[in-house]
Coordinates of C-alpha atoms in Angstrom, one line a residue:
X1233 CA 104.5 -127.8 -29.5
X1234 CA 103.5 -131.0 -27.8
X1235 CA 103.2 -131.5 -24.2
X1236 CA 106.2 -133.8 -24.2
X1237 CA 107.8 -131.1 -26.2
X1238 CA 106.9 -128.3 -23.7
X1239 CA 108.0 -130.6 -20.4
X1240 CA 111.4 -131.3 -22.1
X1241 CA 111.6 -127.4 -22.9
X1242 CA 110.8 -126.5 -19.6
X1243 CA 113.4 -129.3 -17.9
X1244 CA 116.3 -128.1 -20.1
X1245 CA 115.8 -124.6 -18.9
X1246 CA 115.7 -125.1 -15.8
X1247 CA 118.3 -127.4 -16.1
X1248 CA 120.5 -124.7 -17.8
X1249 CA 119.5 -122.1 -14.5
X1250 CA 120.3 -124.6 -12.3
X1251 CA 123.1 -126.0 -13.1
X1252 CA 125.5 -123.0 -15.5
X1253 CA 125.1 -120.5 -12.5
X1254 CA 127.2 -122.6 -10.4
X1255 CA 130.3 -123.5 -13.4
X1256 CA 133.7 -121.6 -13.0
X1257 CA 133.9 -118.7 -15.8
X1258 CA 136.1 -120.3 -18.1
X1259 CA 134.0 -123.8 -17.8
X1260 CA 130.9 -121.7 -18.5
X1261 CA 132.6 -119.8 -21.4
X1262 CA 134.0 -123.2 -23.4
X1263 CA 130.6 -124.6 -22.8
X1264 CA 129.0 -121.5 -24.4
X1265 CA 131.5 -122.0 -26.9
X1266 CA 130.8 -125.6 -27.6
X1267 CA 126.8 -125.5 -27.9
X1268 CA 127.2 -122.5 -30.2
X1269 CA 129.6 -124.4 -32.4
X1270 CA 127.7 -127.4 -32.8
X1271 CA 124.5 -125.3 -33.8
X1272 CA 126.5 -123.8 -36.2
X1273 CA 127.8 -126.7 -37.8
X1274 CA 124.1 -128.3 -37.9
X1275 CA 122.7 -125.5 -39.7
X1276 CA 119.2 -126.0 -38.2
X1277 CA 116.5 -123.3 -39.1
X1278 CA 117.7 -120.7 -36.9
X1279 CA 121.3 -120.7 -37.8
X1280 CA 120.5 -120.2 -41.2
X1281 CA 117.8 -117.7 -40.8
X1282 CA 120.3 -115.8 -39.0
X1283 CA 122.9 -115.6 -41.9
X1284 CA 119.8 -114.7 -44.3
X1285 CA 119.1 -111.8 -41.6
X1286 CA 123.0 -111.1 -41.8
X1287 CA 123.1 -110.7 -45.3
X1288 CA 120.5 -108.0 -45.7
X1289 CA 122.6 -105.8 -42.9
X1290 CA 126.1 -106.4 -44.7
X1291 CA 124.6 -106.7 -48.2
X1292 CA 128.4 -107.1 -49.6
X1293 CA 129.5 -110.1 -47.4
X1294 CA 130.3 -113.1 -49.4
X1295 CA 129.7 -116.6 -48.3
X1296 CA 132.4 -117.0 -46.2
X1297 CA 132.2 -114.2 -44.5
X1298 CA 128.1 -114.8 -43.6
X1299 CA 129.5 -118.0 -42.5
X1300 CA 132.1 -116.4 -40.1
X1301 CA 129.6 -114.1 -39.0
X1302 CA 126.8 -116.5 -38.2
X1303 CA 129.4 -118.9 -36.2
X1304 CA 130.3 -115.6 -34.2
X1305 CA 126.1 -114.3 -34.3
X1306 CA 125.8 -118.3 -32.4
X1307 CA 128.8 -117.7 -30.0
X1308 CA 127.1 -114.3 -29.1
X1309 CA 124.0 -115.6 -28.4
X1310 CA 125.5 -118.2 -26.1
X1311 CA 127.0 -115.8 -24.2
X1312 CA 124.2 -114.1 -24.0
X1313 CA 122.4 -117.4 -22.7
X1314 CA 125.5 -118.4 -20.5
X1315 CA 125.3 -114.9 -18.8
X1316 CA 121.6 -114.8 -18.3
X1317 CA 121.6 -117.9 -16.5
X1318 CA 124.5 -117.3 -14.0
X1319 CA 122.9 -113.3 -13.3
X1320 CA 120.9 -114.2 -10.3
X1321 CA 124.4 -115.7 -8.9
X1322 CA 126.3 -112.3 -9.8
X1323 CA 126.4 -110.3 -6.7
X1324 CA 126.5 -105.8 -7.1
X1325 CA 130.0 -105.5 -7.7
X1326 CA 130.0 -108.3 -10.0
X1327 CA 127.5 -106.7 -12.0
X1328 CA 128.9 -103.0 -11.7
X1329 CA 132.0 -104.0 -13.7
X1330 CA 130.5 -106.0 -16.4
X1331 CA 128.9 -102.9 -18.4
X1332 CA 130.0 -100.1 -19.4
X1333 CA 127.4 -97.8 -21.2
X1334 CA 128.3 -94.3 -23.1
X1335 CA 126.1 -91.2 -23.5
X1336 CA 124.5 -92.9 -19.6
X1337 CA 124.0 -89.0 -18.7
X1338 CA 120.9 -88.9 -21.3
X1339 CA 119.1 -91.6 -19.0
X1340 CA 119.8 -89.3 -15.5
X1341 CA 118.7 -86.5 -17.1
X1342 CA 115.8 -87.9 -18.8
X1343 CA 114.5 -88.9 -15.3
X1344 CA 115.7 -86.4 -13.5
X1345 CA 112.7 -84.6 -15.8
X1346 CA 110.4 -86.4 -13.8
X1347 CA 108.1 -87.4 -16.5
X1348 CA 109.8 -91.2 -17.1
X1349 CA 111.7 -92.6 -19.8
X1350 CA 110.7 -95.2 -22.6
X1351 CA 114.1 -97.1 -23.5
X1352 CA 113.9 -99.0 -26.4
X1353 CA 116.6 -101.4 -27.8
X1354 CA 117.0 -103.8 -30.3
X1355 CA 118.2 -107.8 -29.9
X1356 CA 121.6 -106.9 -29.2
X1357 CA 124.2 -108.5 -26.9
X1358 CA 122.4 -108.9 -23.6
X1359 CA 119.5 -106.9 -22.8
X1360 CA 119.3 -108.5 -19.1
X1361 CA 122.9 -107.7 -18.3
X1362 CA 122.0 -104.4 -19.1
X1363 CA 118.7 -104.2 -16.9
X1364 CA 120.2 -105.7 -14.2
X1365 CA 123.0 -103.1 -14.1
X1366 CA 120.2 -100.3 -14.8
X1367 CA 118.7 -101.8 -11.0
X1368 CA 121.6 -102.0 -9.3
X1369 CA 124.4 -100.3 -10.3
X1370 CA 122.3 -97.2 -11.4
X1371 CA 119.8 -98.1 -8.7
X1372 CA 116.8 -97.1 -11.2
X1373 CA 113.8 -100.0 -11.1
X1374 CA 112.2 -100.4 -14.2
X1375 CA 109.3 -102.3 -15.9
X1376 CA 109.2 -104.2 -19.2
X1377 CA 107.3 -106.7 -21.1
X1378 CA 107.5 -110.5 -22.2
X1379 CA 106.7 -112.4 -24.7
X1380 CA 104.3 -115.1 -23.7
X1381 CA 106.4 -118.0 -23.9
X1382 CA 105.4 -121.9 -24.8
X1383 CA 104.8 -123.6 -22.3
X1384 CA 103.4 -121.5 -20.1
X1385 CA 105.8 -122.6 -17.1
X1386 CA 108.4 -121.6 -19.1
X1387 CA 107.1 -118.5 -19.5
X1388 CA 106.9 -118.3 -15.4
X1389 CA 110.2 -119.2 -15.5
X1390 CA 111.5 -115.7 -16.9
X1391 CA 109.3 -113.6 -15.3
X1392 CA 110.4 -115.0 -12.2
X1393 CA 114.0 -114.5 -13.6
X1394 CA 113.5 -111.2 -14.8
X1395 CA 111.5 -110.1 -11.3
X1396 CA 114.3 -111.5 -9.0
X1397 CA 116.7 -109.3 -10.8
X1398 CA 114.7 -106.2 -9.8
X1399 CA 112.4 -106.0 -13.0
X1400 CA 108.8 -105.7 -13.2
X1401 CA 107.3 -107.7 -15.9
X1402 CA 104.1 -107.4 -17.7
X1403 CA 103.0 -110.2 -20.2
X1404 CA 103.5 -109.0 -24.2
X1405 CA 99.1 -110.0 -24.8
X1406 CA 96.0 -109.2 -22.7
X1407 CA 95.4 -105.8 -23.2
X1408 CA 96.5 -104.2 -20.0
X1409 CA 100.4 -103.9 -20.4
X1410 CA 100.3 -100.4 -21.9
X1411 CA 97.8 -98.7 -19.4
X1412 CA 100.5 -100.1 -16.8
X1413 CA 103.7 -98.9 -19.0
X1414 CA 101.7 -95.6 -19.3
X1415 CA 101.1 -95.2 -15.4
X1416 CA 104.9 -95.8 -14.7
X1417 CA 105.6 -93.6 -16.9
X1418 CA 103.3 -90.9 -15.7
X1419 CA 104.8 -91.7 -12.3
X1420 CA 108.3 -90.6 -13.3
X1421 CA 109.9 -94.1 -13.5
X1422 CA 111.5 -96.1 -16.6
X1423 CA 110.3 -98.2 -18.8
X1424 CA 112.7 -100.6 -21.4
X1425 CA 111.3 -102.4 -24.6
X1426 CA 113.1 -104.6 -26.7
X1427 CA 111.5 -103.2 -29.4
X1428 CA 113.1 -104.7 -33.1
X1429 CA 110.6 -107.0 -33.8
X1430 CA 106.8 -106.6 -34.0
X1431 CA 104.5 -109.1 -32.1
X1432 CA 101.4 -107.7 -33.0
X1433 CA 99.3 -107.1 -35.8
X1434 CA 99.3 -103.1 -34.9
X1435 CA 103.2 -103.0 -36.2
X1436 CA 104.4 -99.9 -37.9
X1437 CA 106.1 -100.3 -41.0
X1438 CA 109.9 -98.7 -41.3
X1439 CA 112.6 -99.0 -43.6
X1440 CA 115.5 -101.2 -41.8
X1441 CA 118.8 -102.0 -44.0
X1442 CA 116.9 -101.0 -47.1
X1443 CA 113.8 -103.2 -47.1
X1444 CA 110.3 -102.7 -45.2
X1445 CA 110.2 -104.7 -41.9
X1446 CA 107.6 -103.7 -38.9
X1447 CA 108.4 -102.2 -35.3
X1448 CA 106.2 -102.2 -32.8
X1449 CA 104.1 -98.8 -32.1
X1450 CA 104.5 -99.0 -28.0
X1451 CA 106.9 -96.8 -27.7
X1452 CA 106.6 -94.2 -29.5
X1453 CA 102.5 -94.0 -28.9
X1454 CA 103.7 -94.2 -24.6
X1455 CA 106.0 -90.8 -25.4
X1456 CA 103.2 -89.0 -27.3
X1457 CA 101.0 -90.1 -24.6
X1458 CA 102.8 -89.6 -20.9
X1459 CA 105.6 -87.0 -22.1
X1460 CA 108.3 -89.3 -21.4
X1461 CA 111.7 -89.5 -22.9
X1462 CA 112.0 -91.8 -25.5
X1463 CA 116.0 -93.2 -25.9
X1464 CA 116.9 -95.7 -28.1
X1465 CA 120.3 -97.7 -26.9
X1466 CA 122.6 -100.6 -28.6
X1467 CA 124.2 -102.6 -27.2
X1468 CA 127.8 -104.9 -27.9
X1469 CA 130.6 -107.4 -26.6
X1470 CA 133.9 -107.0 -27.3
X1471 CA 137.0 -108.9 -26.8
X1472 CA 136.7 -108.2 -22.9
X1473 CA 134.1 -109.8 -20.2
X1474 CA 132.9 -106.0 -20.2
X1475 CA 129.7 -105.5 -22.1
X1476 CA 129.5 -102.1 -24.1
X1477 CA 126.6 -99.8 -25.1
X1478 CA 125.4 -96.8 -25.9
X1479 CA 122.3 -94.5 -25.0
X1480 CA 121.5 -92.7 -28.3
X1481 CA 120.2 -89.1 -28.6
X1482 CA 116.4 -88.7 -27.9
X1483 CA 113.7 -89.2 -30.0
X1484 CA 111.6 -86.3 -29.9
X1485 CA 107.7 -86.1 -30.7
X1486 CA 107.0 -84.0 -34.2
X1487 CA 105.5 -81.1 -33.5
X1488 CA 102.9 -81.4 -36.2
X1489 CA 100.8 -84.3 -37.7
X1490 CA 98.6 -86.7 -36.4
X1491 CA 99.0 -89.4 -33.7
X1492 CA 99.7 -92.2 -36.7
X1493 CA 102.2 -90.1 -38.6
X1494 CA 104.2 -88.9 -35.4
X1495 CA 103.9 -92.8 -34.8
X1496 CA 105.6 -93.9 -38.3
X1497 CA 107.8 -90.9 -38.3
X1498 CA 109.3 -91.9 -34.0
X1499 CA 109.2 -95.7 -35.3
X1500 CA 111.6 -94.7 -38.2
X1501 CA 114.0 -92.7 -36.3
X1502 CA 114.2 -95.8 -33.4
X1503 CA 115.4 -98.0 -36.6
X1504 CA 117.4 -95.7 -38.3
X1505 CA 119.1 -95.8 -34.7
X1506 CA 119.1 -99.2 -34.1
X1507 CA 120.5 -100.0 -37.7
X1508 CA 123.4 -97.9 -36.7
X1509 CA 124.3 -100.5 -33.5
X1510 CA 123.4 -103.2 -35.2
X1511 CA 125.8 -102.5 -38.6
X1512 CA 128.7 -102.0 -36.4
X1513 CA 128.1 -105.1 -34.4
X1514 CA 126.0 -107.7 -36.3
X1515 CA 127.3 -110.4 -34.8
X1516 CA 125.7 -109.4 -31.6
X1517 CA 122.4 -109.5 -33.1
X1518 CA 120.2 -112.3 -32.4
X1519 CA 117.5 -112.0 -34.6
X1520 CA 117.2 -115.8 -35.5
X1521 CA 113.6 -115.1 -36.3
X1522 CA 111.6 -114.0 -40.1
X1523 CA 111.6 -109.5 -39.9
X1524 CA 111.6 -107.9 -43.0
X1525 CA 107.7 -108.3 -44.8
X1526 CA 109.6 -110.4 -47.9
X1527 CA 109.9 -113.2 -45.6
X1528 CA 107.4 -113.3 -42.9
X1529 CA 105.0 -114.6 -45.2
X1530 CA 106.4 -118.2 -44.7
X1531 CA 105.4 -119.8 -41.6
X1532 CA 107.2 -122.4 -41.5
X1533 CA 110.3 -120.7 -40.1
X1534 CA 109.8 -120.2 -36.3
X1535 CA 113.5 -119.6 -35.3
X1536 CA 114.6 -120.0 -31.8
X1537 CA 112.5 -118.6 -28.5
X1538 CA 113.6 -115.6 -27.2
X1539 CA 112.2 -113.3 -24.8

């Protein structure tokens, strides 16, 4: 990316902080709406890596109905964008009664083990929403990591997002993260990974709607290593301004085996659970990016950023 390319990045994004957070609902919703639309209808890269995605997780959709849900995969990743930027506005309450998460009891007592939980979700519906109701509806802090974002102010920009809704955020590359993850852990407190995509070269290999795609190794390896609970969750909209999700059962550590095999075997069970959310809701997954191994060999397909 140029540096004109990263300055006009960087401007539209804060643009879209700036500005969205202060619409009315329904002005932010049609805008939403209308920017998801028009992607749609240009059928850049993203849009149609998305529907490529799409058809491996409902193998039996036709064209039209790819096409119907890649146009609703765009409007849910608006809203996801549309949400995100109006969350520092959002006040407790505001916040409180915009999620509504089943099985939550598996997180309280999972920390009320005092030994930390790892959550680990996939790109579903909005992972920030969610966080920020984990801080302050739940009051439980929690610490994550980022992607290193292009350019690098725009990368400042969400962790200075993310650490003004109550986060702590640790950059993706540089070594340190997991000692860090690992020490909050040991600590007692919670850790959350969006953890569907591998962005390393250390990536496990699982089997994900059938074909071989790679997951990072983080979270299981920081169970195995701290004792923590490990709990995959999905997440979903509905019809209602309410977002949905679920906290799945836990994923133990196998008793026997060694640490890689423990690894692949924890990796597989977090997809086999995220495959679950993601086939009843796949048009609240925004994976506009190359996963599965038959297609990451083309680089020329970078998708849209996401963090």
């Amino acid at each position: 990316m140029s540096g004109i390319q990263d300055r006009l990045t960087d401007t539209l994004y804060g643009l879209g902080w700036g500005t969205v957070k202060k619409l009315p609902d329904p002005v932010a919703a049609r805008l939403g709406r209308t920017i998801a639309d028009t992607a749609w209808k240009r059928r850049g890269r993203g849009v149609l890596r998305l529907e490529t995605n799409l058809a491996r997780v409902v193998p039996d959709a036709g064209p039209e109905r790819l096409a119907e849900l890649s146009r609703a995969g765009m409007r849910s990743y608006m809203r996801y964008w549309m949400e995100s930027f109006r969350l520092p506005a959002w006040d407790e309450e505001r916040v409180r009664r915009s999620v509504e998460i089943e099985n939550i009891r598996r997180l309280h007592d999972g920390m009320a083990r005092g030994k930390g939980v790892v959550l680990a979700l996939p790109h579903l519906a909005n992972w920030d929403l969610a966080g920020v109701w984990a801080t302050r509806a739940l009051g439980i802090p929690f610490t994550t990591v980022a992607e290193r974002l292009k350019p690098e102010t725009l990368y400042d920009r969400f962790v200075a997002y993310r650490e003004s809704l109550g986060m702590e955020v640790l950059p993706h590359t540089g070594g340190s993260a997991f000692g860090t993850l690992a020490r909050r852990l040991r600590d007692g407190g919670l850790v959350c990974l969006v953890a569907d995509r591998d962005l390393s070269a250390s990536g496990i290999e699982v089997k994900f709607f059938g074909e071989t795609a790679r997951m990072p190794a983080g979270p299981a390896l920081l169970a195995q290593q701290t004792g923590a609970l490990l709990l995959p969750v999905t997440l979903w909209y509905d019809d209602t301004p309410v977002m949905k999700g679920r906290v799945h059962p836990p994923v133990d550590v196998p008793e026997t085996g060694t640490r890689a095999e423990k690894t692949s075997v924890m990796t597989q069970a977090l997809a086999d659970a995220f495959a679950t959310g993601i086939a009843d809701h796949p048009e609240d997954w925004h994976m506009l990016q190359r996963l599965w191994l038959p297609d990451v060999a083309d680089r020329g397909d970078t998708g849209e950023a996401r963090t």
